Coordinates of C-alpha atoms in Angstrom, one line a residue:
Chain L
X1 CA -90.3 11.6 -19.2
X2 CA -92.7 9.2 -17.8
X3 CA -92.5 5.6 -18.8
X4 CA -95.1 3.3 -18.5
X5 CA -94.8 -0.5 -20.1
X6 CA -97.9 -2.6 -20.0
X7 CA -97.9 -6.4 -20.7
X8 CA -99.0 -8.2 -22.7
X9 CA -99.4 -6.2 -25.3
X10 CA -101.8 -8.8 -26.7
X11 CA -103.9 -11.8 -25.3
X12 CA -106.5 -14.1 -26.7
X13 CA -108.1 -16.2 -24.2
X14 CA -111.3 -19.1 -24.1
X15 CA -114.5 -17.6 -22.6
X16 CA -113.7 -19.1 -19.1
X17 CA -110.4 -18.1 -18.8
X18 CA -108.3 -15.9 -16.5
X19 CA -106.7 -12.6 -17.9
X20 CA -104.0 -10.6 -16.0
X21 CA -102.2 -8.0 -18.0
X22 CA -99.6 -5.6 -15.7
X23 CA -98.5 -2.3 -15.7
X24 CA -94.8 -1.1 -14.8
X25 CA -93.3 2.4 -13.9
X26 CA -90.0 3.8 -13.8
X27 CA -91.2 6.0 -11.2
X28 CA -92.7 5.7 -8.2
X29 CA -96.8 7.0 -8.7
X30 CA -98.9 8.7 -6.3
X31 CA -101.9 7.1 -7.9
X32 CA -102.8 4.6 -10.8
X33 CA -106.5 4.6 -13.5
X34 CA -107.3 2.0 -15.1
X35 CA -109.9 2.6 -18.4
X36 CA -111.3 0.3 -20.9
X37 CA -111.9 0.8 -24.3
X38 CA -114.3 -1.2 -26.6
X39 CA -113.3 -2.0 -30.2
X40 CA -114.3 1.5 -32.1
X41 CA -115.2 2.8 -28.7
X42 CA -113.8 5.6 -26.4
X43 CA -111.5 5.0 -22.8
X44 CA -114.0 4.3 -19.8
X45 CA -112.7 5.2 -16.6
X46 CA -112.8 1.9 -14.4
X47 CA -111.0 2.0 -11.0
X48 CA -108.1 4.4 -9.3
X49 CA -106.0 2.9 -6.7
X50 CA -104.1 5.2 -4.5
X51 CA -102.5 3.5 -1.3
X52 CA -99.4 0.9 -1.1
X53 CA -100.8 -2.5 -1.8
X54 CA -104.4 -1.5 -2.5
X55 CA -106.8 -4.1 -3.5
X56 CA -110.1 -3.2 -5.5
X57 CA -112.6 -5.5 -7.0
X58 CA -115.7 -5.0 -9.3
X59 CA -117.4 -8.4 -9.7
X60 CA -114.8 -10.3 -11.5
X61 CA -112.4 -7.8 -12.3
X62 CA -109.4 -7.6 -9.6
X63 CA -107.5 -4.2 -9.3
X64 CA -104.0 -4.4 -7.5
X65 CA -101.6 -1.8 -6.8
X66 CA -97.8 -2.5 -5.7
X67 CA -96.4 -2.3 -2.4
X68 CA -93.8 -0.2 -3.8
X69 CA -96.5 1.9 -6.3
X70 CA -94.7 1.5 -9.2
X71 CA -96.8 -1.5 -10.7
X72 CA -99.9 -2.1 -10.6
X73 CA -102.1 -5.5 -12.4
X74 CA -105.4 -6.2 -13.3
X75 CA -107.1 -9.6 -13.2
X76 CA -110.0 -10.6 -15.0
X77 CA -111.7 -14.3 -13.6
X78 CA -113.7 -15.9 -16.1
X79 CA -113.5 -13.6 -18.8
X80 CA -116.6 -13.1 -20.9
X81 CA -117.2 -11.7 -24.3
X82 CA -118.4 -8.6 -23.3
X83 CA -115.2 -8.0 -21.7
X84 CA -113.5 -7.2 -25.5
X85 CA -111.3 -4.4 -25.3
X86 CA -108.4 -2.5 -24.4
X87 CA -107.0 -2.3 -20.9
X88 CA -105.3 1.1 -20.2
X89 CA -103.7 1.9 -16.8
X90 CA -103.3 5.9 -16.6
X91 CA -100.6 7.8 -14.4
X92 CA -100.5 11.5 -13.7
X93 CA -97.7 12.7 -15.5
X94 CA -97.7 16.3 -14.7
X95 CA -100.0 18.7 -12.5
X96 CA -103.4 18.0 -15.0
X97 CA -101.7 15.5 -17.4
X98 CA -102.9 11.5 -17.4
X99 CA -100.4 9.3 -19.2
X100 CA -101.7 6.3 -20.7
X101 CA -100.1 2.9 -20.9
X102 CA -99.3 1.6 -24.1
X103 CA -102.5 -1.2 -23.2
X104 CA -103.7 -4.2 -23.4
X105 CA -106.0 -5.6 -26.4
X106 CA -107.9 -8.8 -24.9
X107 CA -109.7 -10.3 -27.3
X108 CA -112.3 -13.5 -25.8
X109 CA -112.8 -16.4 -28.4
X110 CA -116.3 -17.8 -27.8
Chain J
X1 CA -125.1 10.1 -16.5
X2 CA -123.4 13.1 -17.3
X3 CA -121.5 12.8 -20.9
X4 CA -118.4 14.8 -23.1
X5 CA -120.0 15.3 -26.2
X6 CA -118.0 15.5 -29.6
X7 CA -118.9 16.8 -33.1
X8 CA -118.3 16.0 -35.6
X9 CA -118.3 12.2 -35.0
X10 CA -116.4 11.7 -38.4
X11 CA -114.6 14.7 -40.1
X12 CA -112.9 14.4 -43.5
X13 CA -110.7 16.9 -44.7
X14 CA -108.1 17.7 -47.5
X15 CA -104.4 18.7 -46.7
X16 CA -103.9 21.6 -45.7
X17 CA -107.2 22.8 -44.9
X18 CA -108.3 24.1 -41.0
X19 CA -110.4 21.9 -38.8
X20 CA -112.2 22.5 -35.8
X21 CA -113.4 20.2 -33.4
X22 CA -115.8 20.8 -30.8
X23 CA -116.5 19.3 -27.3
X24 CA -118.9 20.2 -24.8
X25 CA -118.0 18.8 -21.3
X26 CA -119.3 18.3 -18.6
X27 CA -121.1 21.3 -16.8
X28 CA -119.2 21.1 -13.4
X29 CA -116.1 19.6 -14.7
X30 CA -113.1 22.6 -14.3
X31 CA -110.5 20.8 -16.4
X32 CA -110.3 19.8 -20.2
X33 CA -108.3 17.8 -22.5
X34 CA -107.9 16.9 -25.5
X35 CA -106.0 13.3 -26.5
X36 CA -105.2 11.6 -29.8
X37 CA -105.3 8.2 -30.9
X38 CA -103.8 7.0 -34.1
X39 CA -105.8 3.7 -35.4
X40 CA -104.6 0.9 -32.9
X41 CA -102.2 2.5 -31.0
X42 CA -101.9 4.3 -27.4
X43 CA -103.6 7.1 -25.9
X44 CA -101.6 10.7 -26.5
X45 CA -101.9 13.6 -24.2
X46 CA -102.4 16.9 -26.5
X47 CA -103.4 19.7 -24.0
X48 CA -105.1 20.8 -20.5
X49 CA -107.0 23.6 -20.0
X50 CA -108.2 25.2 -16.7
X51 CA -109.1 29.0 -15.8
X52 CA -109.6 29.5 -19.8
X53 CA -106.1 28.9 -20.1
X54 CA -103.2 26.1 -20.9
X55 CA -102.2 24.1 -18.2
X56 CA -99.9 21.5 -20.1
X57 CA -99.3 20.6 -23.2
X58 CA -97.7 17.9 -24.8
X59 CA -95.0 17.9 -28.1
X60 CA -97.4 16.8 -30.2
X61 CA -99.1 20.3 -29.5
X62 CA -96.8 22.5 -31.3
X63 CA -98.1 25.8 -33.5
X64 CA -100.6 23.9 -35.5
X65 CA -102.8 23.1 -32.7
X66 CA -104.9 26.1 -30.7
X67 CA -107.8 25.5 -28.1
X68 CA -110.5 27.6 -27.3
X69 CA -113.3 28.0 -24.7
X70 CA -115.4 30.7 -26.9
X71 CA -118.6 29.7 -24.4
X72 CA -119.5 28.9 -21.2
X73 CA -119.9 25.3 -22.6
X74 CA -117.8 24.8 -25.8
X75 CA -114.3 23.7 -26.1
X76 CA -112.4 23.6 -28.9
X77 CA -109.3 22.0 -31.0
X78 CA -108.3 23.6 -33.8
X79 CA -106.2 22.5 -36.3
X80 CA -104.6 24.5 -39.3
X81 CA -102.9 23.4 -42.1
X82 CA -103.7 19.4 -41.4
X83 CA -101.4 17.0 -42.6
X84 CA -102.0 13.4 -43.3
X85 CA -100.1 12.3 -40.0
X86 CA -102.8 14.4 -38.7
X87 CA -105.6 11.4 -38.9
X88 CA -106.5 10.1 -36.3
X89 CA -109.1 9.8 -33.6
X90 CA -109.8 13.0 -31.2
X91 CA -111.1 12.4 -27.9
X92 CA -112.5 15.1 -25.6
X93 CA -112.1 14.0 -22.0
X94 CA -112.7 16.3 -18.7
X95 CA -112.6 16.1 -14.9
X96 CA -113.8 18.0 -11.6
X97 CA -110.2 17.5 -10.2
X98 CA -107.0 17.1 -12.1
X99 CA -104.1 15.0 -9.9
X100 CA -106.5 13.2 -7.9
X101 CA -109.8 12.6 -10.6
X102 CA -110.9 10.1 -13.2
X103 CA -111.4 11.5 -16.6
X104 CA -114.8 11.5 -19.0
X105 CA -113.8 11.0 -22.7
X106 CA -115.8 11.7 -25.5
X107 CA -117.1 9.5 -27.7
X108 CA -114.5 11.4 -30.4
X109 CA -114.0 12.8 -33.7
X110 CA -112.3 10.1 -36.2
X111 CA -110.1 12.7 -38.5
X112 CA -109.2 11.8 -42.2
X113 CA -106.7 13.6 -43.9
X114 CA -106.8 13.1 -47.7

């Protein structure tokens, strides 16, 4: 089945700071989501990167997808407190099936 | 902008007892899911449904679990005979596209099991 690792599984950072986490697959993808979920909130759909080394950014946050799409990494510069949450990258498992990523819980100390 | 909506928002119900949450998706969305997320952990996959029908489903949907588009807006999860590995949070998510688009969650249904 499909196996997607994503680390950290946690990271505390200052307000200030950088934040990278990365997501890995056994297989090679034909796309890759990203969501974020707030504490006590639901999964927002962020970004989808489909070609070979794809580069996407939204204001600070930095998508990038692998040359050989089977890992993909988002960068956060200067993190904020309103970016609290859990990072999830998504894969299509099956024909209308989106696998989550075991995520990535930032948490921003002030 | 367009939003899943999910009732109940909270749902408490005793063993063994039948549950039904509701969705309403998007009006131009063709595909639905439903997902589950046990406090603090990952995402899980439960079901698609396109064409009023089952397009995949996951283990974790096994004969306890039925969906249902009774409307031309509702979708349903129904759950019989909960048990307490049961609670958890529901989301409702749908899309236009399935391979190819990003998904709308709901805001869920947080499930206790008592």
């Amino acid at each position: 089945g499909q196996q997607v690792m994503q680390i950290p599984q946690y990271q505390h950072v200052q307000e200030g700071e950088d934040f990278t986490t990365y997501c890995n697959s056994s297989t090679t993808l034909s796309n890759i989501q990203w969501y974020k979920q707030r504490p006590g909130g639901h999964p927002v759909f962020l970004i989808q990167l489909v070609k070979s080394g794809e580069v996407k950014k939204q204001k600070r946050l930095t998508f990038q997808f692998g040359e050989a799409k089977k890992n993909s990494s988002l960068h956060i510069t200067a993190t904020q407190t309103t970016d609290v949450g859990t990072y999830f990258c998504a894969v299509n498992a099956g024909a209308n099936n989106l696998f989550f990523g075991t995520g990535t819980r930032l948490t921003v100390i002030p | 902008e367009p939003e899943v909506t999910q009732t109940p928002s909270h749902q408490v119900t005793q063993m063994g007892q039948e549950v039904i949450l509701r969705c309403v998706p998007i009006s131009n969305h063709l595909y639905f899911y439903w997902y589950r997320q046990i406090l603090g952990q990952k995402v899980e996959f439960l079901v698609s449904f396109y064409n009023n029908e089952i397009s995949e489903k996951s283990e974790i949907f096994d004969d306890q679990f039925s969906v249902e588009r009774p409307d031309g807006s509702n979708f349903t999860l129904k759950i019989r005979s909960t048990k307490l590995e049961d609670s958890a949070m529901y989301f409702c998510a749908s899309s236009v596209a399935s391979r190819e688009g990003s998904y709308t969650f709901g805001s869920g249904t947080r499930l206790t099991v008592v």
